[in-house]
Amino acid sequence: MAPQAQIARRFEPSVGESSFACDVIAGLTARPKRLPPKYFYDEAGSQLFEQITELPEYYPTRCELAILSEHGADMGRLLPSDTALVEFGSGSTRKARILLAAAPAITAYVPIDISSEMLANEAAALWRDHPQLAVLPVEADFTRPFRLPPPVAAQPRAGFFPGSTIGNFEPHEASAFLRHAARMLGRGAILIIGVDLIKDVGVLNAAYDDAAGVTAKFNLNLLARINRELEADFDLDTFSHQAFYNTERRRIEMHLASRKRQNVRICGRVFDFRAGETIHTENSYKYAIESFGALARGSGWTPRAVWTDEKGYFSVHALAVADH
Ligand code: SAH
Ligand code: AVI
């Protein structure tokens, strides 16, 4: 058996059903009701997210792919030789593949994701395509403490956090995440991070409420997942997808609105919904380049470089761990 056949080994316990149940019960007991967006990504949700990335309205993926293709070599030159690239929320690994091709300094790749099937499949495919690369996947929730695989302890490490997934955190959570990443990656580390930019409200709203209804399906899949995994009886036809840009808070908000007054059973408990009441399922914060730089500076990082696409819709920042 090839050494990389062990790649699917878990370094931490998986995110179990029990924490899912606890988070769902806590979120639907809170006012306003809310659910954590990390639970979007079961197998069906991960596939729906991949469909979102192909939508004409969803510009972030196309813009970031263009930036990585054009400037990947510049990013690679910031990395020391024999670097281990640690990707937070690796998904399809499509973006990492561009960076790997452009940065020969990378000799190990650590994809981290909460979505177990996607992680295992993508890691295996990546290793097949790059047999010289050490591929060491970690199934973990990156908002909680977890350990990097021991083989990369002795290597310089770089972080990769594309997709503007940082925008799904509240700004104070984004700051905590950046501090945690700096500690984990260590002295001298570089973080390549994708950050979606503030832009025309029409463009933003369309990206999260597409004409084909794929984002609506992605949002509603959260209720389908709760039905599947937590013995719940959400009637998906009685909830509708809402997505809008909140200009004051500089974020897209996604909600699921109950079309009628109703009760829903989850894990033997009953939750009541007023007509029009929403579950807040996701925020996607948008930044100006300067405001993200300020957030990074206040969170243990020094901005080194930033690239944007030709429309100025999306940015990729290179940050270096600040010296103390
Ligand atoms: N990086 C990819 C995927 C972005 S989608 C891209 O840029 O296209 C967000 C990814 O992060 C998904 O693969 C999802 O499963 C993962 N993810 C979301 N929250 C997570 C968490 N708390 N811990 C680990 N992975 C998470
Ligand atoms: C993963 N994350 C950055 C996506 C975003 O744009 O906030 C998730 C998403 N939600 C709806 N569409 C895409």
GROMACS .gro file of C-alpha atoms and ligand atoms in nm:
model
  363
    1MET     CA    1   0.000   0.000   0.000
    2ALA     CA    2   0.141   0.340  -0.097
    3PRO     CA    3   0.212   0.566   0.202
    4GLN     CA    4  -0.040   0.817   0.071
    5ALA     CA    5  -0.309   0.548   0.089
    6GLN     CA    6  -0.325   0.646   0.456
    7ILE     CA    7  -0.431   0.997   0.363
    8ALA     CA    8  -0.789   0.963   0.479
    9ARG     CA    9  -0.673   0.900   0.837
   10ARG     CA   10  -0.839   1.142   1.075
   11PHE     CA   11  -0.620   1.346   1.305
   12GLU     CA   12  -0.915   1.464   1.513
   13PRO     CA   13  -1.256   1.315   1.592
   14SER     CA   14  -1.510   1.401   1.323
   15VAL     CA   15  -1.775   1.665   1.381
   16GLY     CA   16  -2.036   1.429   1.521
   17GLU     CA   17  -2.411   1.428   1.499
   18SER     CA   18  -2.434   1.528   1.862
   19SER     CA   19  -2.264   1.864   1.814
   20PHE     CA   20  -2.485   1.916   1.506
   21ALA     CA   21  -2.795   1.844   1.717
   22CYS     CA   22  -2.676   2.075   1.998
   23ASP     CA   23  -2.601   2.361   1.755
   24VAL     CA   24  -2.936   2.321   1.575
   25ILE     CA   25  -3.133   2.318   1.901
   26ALA     CA   26  -2.939   2.619   2.038
   27GLY     CA   27  -2.975   2.811   1.710
   28LEU     CA   28  -3.350   2.754   1.678
   29THR     CA   29  -3.404   2.839   2.043
   30ALA     CA   30  -3.223   3.173   1.999
   31ARG     CA   31  -3.410   3.488   1.890
   32PRO     CA   32  -3.379   3.566   1.603
   33LYS     CA   33  -3.345   3.201   1.499
   34ARG     CA   34  -3.014   3.112   1.334
   35LEU     CA   35  -2.809   2.814   1.213
   36PRO     CA   36  -2.430   2.795   1.164
   37PRO     CA   37  -2.331   2.799   0.793
   38LYS     CA   38  -2.067   2.528   0.842
   39TYR     CA   39  -2.354   2.275   0.836
   40PHE     CA   40  -2.435   2.356   0.472
   41TYR     CA   41  -2.157   2.121   0.364
   42ASP     CA   42  -2.285   1.765   0.380
   43GLU     CA   43  -2.235   1.564   0.060
   44ALA     CA   44  -2.539   1.721  -0.116
   45GLY     CA   45  -2.450   2.071   0.008
   46SER     CA   46  -2.090   2.043  -0.113
   47GLN     CA   47  -2.217   1.942  -0.459
   48LEU     CA   48  -2.464   2.231  -0.461
   49PHE     CA   49  -2.183   2.471  -0.367
   50GLU     CA   50  -1.983   2.344  -0.667
   51GLN     CA   51  -2.289   2.420  -0.888
   52ILE     CA   52  -2.303   2.771  -0.738
   53THR     CA   53  -1.943   2.832  -0.846
   54GLU     CA   54  -2.049   2.772  -1.210
   55LEU     CA   55  -2.345   3.015  -1.204
   56PRO     CA   56  -2.325   3.324  -1.427
   57GLU     CA   57  -2.421   3.545  -1.131
   58TYR     CA   58  -2.166   3.399  -0.884
   59TYR     CA   59  -1.858   3.602  -0.978
   60PRO     CA   60  -1.626   3.524  -0.677
   61THR     CA   61  -1.496   3.188  -0.803
   62ARG     CA   62  -1.430   3.308  -1.157
   63CYS     CA   63  -1.258   3.625  -1.035
   64GLU     CA   64  -1.038   3.442  -0.785
   65LEU     CA   65  -0.942   3.172  -1.037
   66ALA     CA   66  -0.835   3.449  -1.276
   67ILE     CA   67  -0.624   3.618  -1.005
   68LEU     CA   68  -0.456   3.289  -0.909
   69SER     CA   69  -0.385   3.200  -1.271
   70GLU     CA   70  -0.233   3.540  -1.340
   71HIS     CA   71  -0.039   3.591  -1.015
   72GLY     CA   72   0.013   3.239  -0.873
   73ALA     CA   73   0.385   3.249  -0.959
   74ASP     CA   74   0.426   3.579  -0.767
   75MET     CA   75   0.252   3.419  -0.470
   76GLY     CA   76   0.476   3.112  -0.501
   77ARG     CA   77   0.789   3.331  -0.489
   78LEU     CA   78   0.691   3.444  -0.138
   79LEU     CA   79   0.723   3.086  -0.008
   80PRO     CA   80   1.047   2.924   0.115
   81SER     CA   81   1.154   2.593  -0.039
   82ASP     CA   82   0.997   2.275   0.099
   83THR     CA   83   0.681   2.454   0.215
   84ALA     CA   84   0.374   2.267   0.343
   85LEU     CA   85   0.060   2.441   0.212
   86VAL     CA   86  -0.227   2.423   0.462
   87GLU     CA   87  -0.567   2.500   0.303
   88PHE     CA   88  -0.863   2.592   0.523
   89GLY     CA   89  -1.192   2.473   0.363
   90SER     CA   90  -1.033   2.303   0.064
   91GLY     CA   91  -1.358   2.191  -0.109
   92SER     CA   92  -1.289   2.094  -0.470
   93THR     CA   93  -0.911   2.180  -0.438
   94ARG     CA   94  -0.943   2.352  -0.776
   95LYS     CA   95  -0.769   2.668  -0.657
   96ALA     CA   96  -0.492   2.481  -0.475
   97ARG     CA   97  -0.414   2.300  -0.799
   98ILE     CA   98  -0.337   2.634  -0.965
   99LEU     CA   99  -0.110   2.740  -0.679
  100LEU     CA  100   0.065   2.401  -0.671
  101ALA     CA  101   0.140   2.425  -1.043
  102ALA     CA  102   0.277   2.779  -1.003
  103ALA     CA  103   0.476   2.726  -0.681
  104PRO     CA  104   0.742   2.452  -0.697
  105ALA     CA  105   0.842   2.541  -0.338
  106ILE     CA  106   0.536   2.348  -0.214
  107THR     CA  107   0.618   1.985  -0.132
  108ALA     CA  108   0.331   1.897   0.102
  109TYR     CA  109  -0.038   1.983   0.096
  110VAL     CA  110  -0.272   1.969   0.397
  111PRO     CA  111  -0.635   2.018   0.290
  112ILE     CA  112  -0.864   2.079   0.588
  113ASP     CA  113  -1.239   2.043   0.551
  114ILE     CA  114  -1.550   1.955   0.747
  115SER     CA  115  -1.702   1.780   0.443
  116SER     CA  116  -1.565   1.427   0.479
  117GLU     CA  117  -1.659   1.268   0.143
  118MET     CA  118  -1.538   1.561  -0.060
  119LEU     CA  119  -1.214   1.581   0.138
  120ALA     CA  120  -1.131   1.212   0.094
  121ASN     CA  121  -1.219   1.209  -0.279
  122GLU     CA  122  -1.034   1.529  -0.362
  123ALA     CA  123  -0.726   1.435  -0.161
  124ALA     CA  124  -0.704   1.098  -0.336
  125ALA     CA  125  -0.749   1.261  -0.681
  126LEU     CA  126  -0.489   1.526  -0.604
  127TRP     CA  127  -0.232   1.270  -0.495
  128ARG     CA  128  -0.298   1.064  -0.811
  129ASP     CA  129  -0.225   1.377  -1.018
  130HIS     CA  130   0.077   1.484  -0.805
  131PRO     CA  131   0.245   1.162  -0.687
  132GLN     CA  132   0.553   1.355  -0.564
  133LEU     CA  133   0.341   1.567  -0.330
  134ALA     CA  134   0.274   1.457   0.030
  135VAL     CA  135  -0.104   1.493   0.062
  136LEU     CA  136  -0.217   1.489   0.425
  137PRO     CA  137  -0.589   1.568   0.462
  138VAL     CA  138  -0.742   1.664   0.795
  139GLU     CA  139  -1.114   1.635   0.857
  140ALA     CA  140  -1.181   1.906   1.111
  141ASP     CA  141  -1.384   2.212   1.199
  142PHE     CA  142  -1.127   2.487   1.151
  143THR     CA  143  -1.309   2.716   1.397
  144ARG     CA  144  -1.210   2.475   1.676
  145PRO     CA  145  -0.869   2.360   1.798
  146PHE     CA  146  -0.713   2.084   1.587
  147ARG     CA  147  -0.361   1.958   1.519
  148LEU     CA  148  -0.166   1.963   1.196
  149PRO     CA  149  -0.039   1.622   1.081
  150PRO     CA  150   0.297   1.545   1.248
  151PRO     CA  151   0.492   1.507   0.918
  152VAL     CA  152   0.464   1.883   0.847
  153ALA     CA  153   0.589   1.990   1.193
  154ALA     CA  154   0.946   2.027   1.069
  155GLN     CA  155   0.859   2.213   0.747
  156PRO     CA  156   0.792   2.583   0.684
  157ARG     CA  157   0.417   2.623   0.651
  158ALA     CA  158   0.198   2.855   0.444
  159GLY     CA  159  -0.176   2.900   0.476
  160PHE     CA  160  -0.426   2.916   0.189
  161PHE     CA  161  -0.779   3.038   0.261
  162PRO     CA  162  -0.952   3.111  -0.071
  163GLY     CA  163  -1.317   3.166  -0.162
  164SER     CA  164  -1.371   3.454   0.083
  165THR     CA  165  -1.478   3.192   0.337
  166ILE     CA  166  -1.334   3.440   0.592
  167GLY     CA  167  -1.641   3.652   0.501
  168ASN     CA  168  -1.867   3.389   0.656
  169PHE     CA  169  -1.724   3.485   0.998
  170GLU     CA  170  -1.831   3.785   1.204
  171PRO     CA  171  -1.540   4.034   1.197
  172HIS     CA  172  -1.440   3.944   1.557
  173GLU     CA  173  -1.444   3.573   1.462
  174ALA     CA  174  -1.237   3.651   1.151
  175SER     CA  175  -0.982   3.821   1.377
  176ALA     CA  176  -0.976   3.522   1.616
  177PHE     CA  177  -0.934   3.287   1.320
  178LEU     CA  178  -0.640   3.490   1.182
  179ARG     CA  179  -0.467   3.487   1.523
  180HIS     CA  180  -0.521   3.113   1.555
  181ALA     CA  181  -0.386   3.056   1.200
  182ALA     CA  182  -0.076   3.266   1.278
  183ARG     CA  183  -0.001   3.053   1.586
  184MET     CA  184  -0.061   2.730   1.397
  185LEU     CA  185   0.144   2.823   1.088
  186GLY     CA  186   0.430   2.969   1.292
  187ARG     CA  187   0.702   3.232   1.258
  188GLY     CA  188   0.767   3.363   0.910
  189ALA     CA  189   0.454   3.200   0.763
  190ILE     CA  190   0.265   3.347   0.469
  191LEU     CA  191  -0.114   3.332   0.434
  192ILE     CA  192  -0.271   3.363   0.088
  193ILE     CA  193  -0.631   3.463   0.149
  194GLY     CA  194  -0.922   3.546  -0.083
  195VAL     CA  195  -1.147   3.834   0.021
  196ASP     CA  196  -1.460   3.947  -0.162
  197LEU     CA  197  -1.489   4.323  -0.212
  198ILE     CA  198  -1.773   4.573  -0.162
  199LYS     CA  199  -1.939   4.647  -0.495
  200ASP     CA  200  -2.264   4.735  -0.669
  201VAL     CA  201  -2.559   4.605  -0.466
  202GLY     CA  202  -2.729   4.458  -0.775
  203VAL     CA  203  -2.424   4.244  -0.852
  204LEU     CA  204  -2.404   4.127  -0.489
  205ASN     CA  205  -2.775   4.044  -0.459
  206ALA     CA  206  -2.781   3.848  -0.787
  207ALA     CA  207  -2.479   3.640  -0.680
  208TYR     CA  208  -2.672   3.508  -0.378
  209ASP     CA  209  -3.019   3.486  -0.539
  210ASP     CA  210  -2.952   3.336  -0.881
  211ALA     CA  211  -3.216   3.295  -1.150
  212ALA     CA  212  -3.178   2.915  -1.165
  213GLY     CA  213  -3.250   2.883  -0.791
  214VAL     CA  214  -2.933   2.687  -0.708
  215THR     CA  215  -2.847   2.908  -0.408
  216ALA     CA  216  -3.205   2.860  -0.285
  217LYS     CA  217  -3.153   2.481  -0.304
  218PHE     CA  218  -2.819   2.515  -0.121
  219ASN     CA  219  -2.988   2.714   0.157
  220LEU     CA  220  -3.289   2.477   0.182
  221ASN     CA  221  -3.059   2.172   0.188
  222LEU     CA  222  -2.975   2.274   0.544
  223LEU     CA  223  -3.334   2.188   0.644
  224ALA     CA  224  -3.320   1.867   0.436
  225ARG     CA  225  -2.999   1.774   0.622
  226ILE     CA  226  -3.168   1.837   0.959
  227ASN     CA  227  -3.459   1.614   0.843
  228ARG     CA  228  -3.214   1.341   0.733
  229GLU     CA  229  -2.983   1.345   1.030
  230LEU     CA  230  -3.191   1.467   1.323
  231GLU     CA  231  -3.531   1.300   1.274
  232ALA     CA  232  -3.696   1.630   1.189
  233ASP     CA  233  -4.005   1.707   0.981
  234PHE     CA  234  -3.935   2.039   0.806
  235ASP     CA  235  -4.166   2.075   0.505
  236LEU     CA  236  -3.925   2.240   0.258
  237ASP     CA  237  -4.211   2.377   0.047
  238THR     CA  238  -4.316   2.598   0.337
  239PHE     CA  239  -3.979   2.781   0.363
  240SER     CA  240  -3.836   3.025   0.111
  241HIS     CA  241  -3.482   3.144   0.039
  242GLN     CA  242  -3.404   3.510   0.108
  243ALA     CA  243  -3.072   3.681   0.030
  244PHE     CA  244  -2.995   4.053   0.038
  245TYR     CA  245  -2.706   4.292   0.090
  246ASN     CA  246  -2.717   4.474   0.424
  247THR     CA  247  -2.540   4.800   0.328
  248GLU     CA  248  -2.487   4.918   0.684
  249ARG     CA  249  -2.320   4.596   0.795
  250ARG     CA  250  -2.148   4.532   0.462
  251ARG     CA  251  -2.269   4.175   0.435
  252ILE     CA  252  -2.496   3.951   0.235
  253GLU     CA  253  -2.748   3.790   0.469
  254MET     CA  254  -2.913   3.460   0.382
  255HIS     CA  255  -3.230   3.353   0.557
  256LEU     CA  256  -3.498   3.085   0.531
  257ALA     CA  257  -3.843   3.236   0.583
  258SER     CA  258  -4.141   3.034   0.704
  259ARG     CA  259  -4.432   3.091   0.464
  260LYS     CA  260  -4.686   3.016   0.738
  261ARG     CA  261  -4.734   2.968   1.108
  262GLN     CA  262  -4.621   2.614   1.189
  263ASN     CA  263  -4.454   2.371   1.430
  264VAL     CA  264  -4.151   2.161   1.338
  265ARG     CA  265  -4.026   1.856   1.531
  266ILE     CA  266  -3.651   1.804   1.568
  267CYS     CA  267  -3.497   1.534   1.789
  268GLY     CA  268  -3.830   1.496   1.972
  269ARG     CA  269  -3.860   1.872   2.046
  270VAL     CA  270  -4.111   2.114   1.897
  271PHE     CA  271  -4.011   2.453   1.749
  272ASP     CA  272  -4.278   2.702   1.648
  273PHE     CA  273  -4.249   2.947   1.358
  274ARG     CA  274  -4.455   3.260   1.297
  275ALA     CA  275  -4.560   3.333   0.937
  276GLY     CA  276  -4.268   3.527   0.786
  277GLU     CA  277  -4.027   3.439   1.069
  278THR     CA  278  -3.677   3.364   0.939
  279ILE     CA  279  -3.383   3.145   1.027
  280HIS     CA  280  -3.062   3.343   0.962
  281THR     CA  281  -2.837   3.087   0.793
  282GLU     CA  282  -2.535   3.281   0.664
  283ASN     CA  283  -2.353   3.613   0.649
  284SER     CA  284  -2.103   3.683   0.376
  285TYR     CA  285  -1.910   3.996   0.474
  286LYS     CA  286  -1.758   4.213   0.202
  287TYR     CA  287  -1.447   4.423   0.267
  288ALA     CA  288  -1.255   4.712   0.119
  289ILE     CA  289  -0.888   4.626   0.058
  290GLU     CA  290  -0.783   4.875   0.328
  291SER     CA  291  -1.035   4.753   0.587
  292PHE     CA  292  -0.923   4.392   0.539
  293GLY     CA  293  -0.560   4.504   0.571
  294ALA     CA  294  -0.647   4.677   0.900
  295LEU     CA  295  -0.824   4.362   1.027
  296ALA     CA  296  -0.516   4.153   0.936
  297ARG     CA  297  -0.277   4.402   1.105
  298GLY     CA  298  -0.485   4.389   1.423
  299SER     CA  299  -0.480   4.007   1.415
  300GLY     CA  300  -0.107   3.925   1.404
  301TRP     CA  301  -0.035   3.962   1.032
  302THR     CA  302   0.147   4.215   0.810
  303PRO     CA  303   0.003   4.269   0.459
  304ARG     CA  304   0.273   4.194   0.198
  305ALA     CA  305   0.087   4.211  -0.135
  306VAL     CA  306  -0.262   4.222  -0.281
  307TRP     CA  307  -0.397   4.134  -0.625
  308THR     CA  308  -0.743   4.199  -0.776
  309ASP     CA  309  -0.925   4.093  -1.092
  310GLU     CA  310  -0.975   4.340  -1.374
  311LYS     CA  311  -1.320   4.451  -1.252
  312GLY     CA  312  -1.195   4.499  -0.895
  313TYR     CA  313  -1.461   4.259  -0.765
  314PHE     CA  314  -1.236   4.024  -0.566
  315SER     CA  315  -0.899   4.041  -0.390
  316VAL     CA  316  -0.629   3.792  -0.293
  317HIS     CA  317  -0.398   3.909  -0.012
  318ALA     CA  318  -0.057   3.776   0.088
  319LEU     CA  319  -0.003   3.829   0.462
  320ALA     CA  320   0.307   3.750   0.667
  321VAL     CA  321   0.303   3.655   1.036
  322ALA     CA  322   0.400   3.974   1.220
  323ASP     CA  323   0.725   3.974   1.421
  324HIS     CA  324   0.684   4.058   1.785
  325SAH     N1  325  -1.204   2.679  -0.091
  325SAH     C1  326  -1.308   2.638  -0.185
  325SAH     C2  327  -1.439   2.602  -0.114
  325SAH     C3  328  -1.511   2.719  -0.050
  325SAH     S1  329  -1.667   2.666   0.015
  325SAH     C4  330  -1.329   2.750  -0.283
  325SAH     O1  331  -1.273   2.856  -0.263
  325SAH     O2  332  -1.403   2.731  -0.381
  325SAH     C5  333  -1.626   2.655   0.185
  325SAH     C6  334  -1.551   2.527   0.216
  325SAH     O3  335  -1.512   2.531   0.353
  325SAH     C7  336  -1.635   2.401   0.197
  325SAH     O4  337  -1.559   2.301   0.137
  325SAH     C8  338  -1.677   2.364   0.340
  325SAH     O5  339  -1.698   2.226   0.355
  325SAH     C9  340  -1.560   2.415   0.421
  325SAH     N2  341  -1.595   2.461   0.555
  325SAH    C10  342  -1.691   2.552   0.588
  325SAH     N3  343  -1.690   2.574   0.721
  325SAH    C11  344  -1.591   2.494   0.771
  325SAH    C12  345  -1.541   2.472   0.902
  325SAH     N4  346  -1.592   2.535   1.009
  325SAH     N5  347  -1.437   2.386   0.918
  325SAH    C13  348  -1.384   2.319   0.811
  325SAH     N6  349  -1.428   2.337   0.683
  325SAH    C14  350  -1.531   2.423   0.665
  326AVI     C1  351  -1.810   2.964   0.104
  326AVI     N1  352  -1.861   3.100   0.107
  326AVI     C2  353  -1.753   3.198   0.096
  326AVI     C3  354  -1.970   3.126   0.010
  326AVI     C4  355  -2.006   3.277   0.011
  326AVI     O1  356  -2.008   3.335  -0.096
  326AVI     O2  357  -2.030   3.332   0.119
  326AVI     C5  358  -2.091   3.043   0.045
  326AVI     C6  359  -2.212   3.078  -0.036
  326AVI     N2  360  -2.329   3.105   0.013
  326AVI     C7  361  -2.414   3.130  -0.085
  326AVI     N3  362  -2.349   3.123  -0.198
  326AVI     C8  363  -2.221   3.088  -0.171
   0.00000   0.00000   0.00000
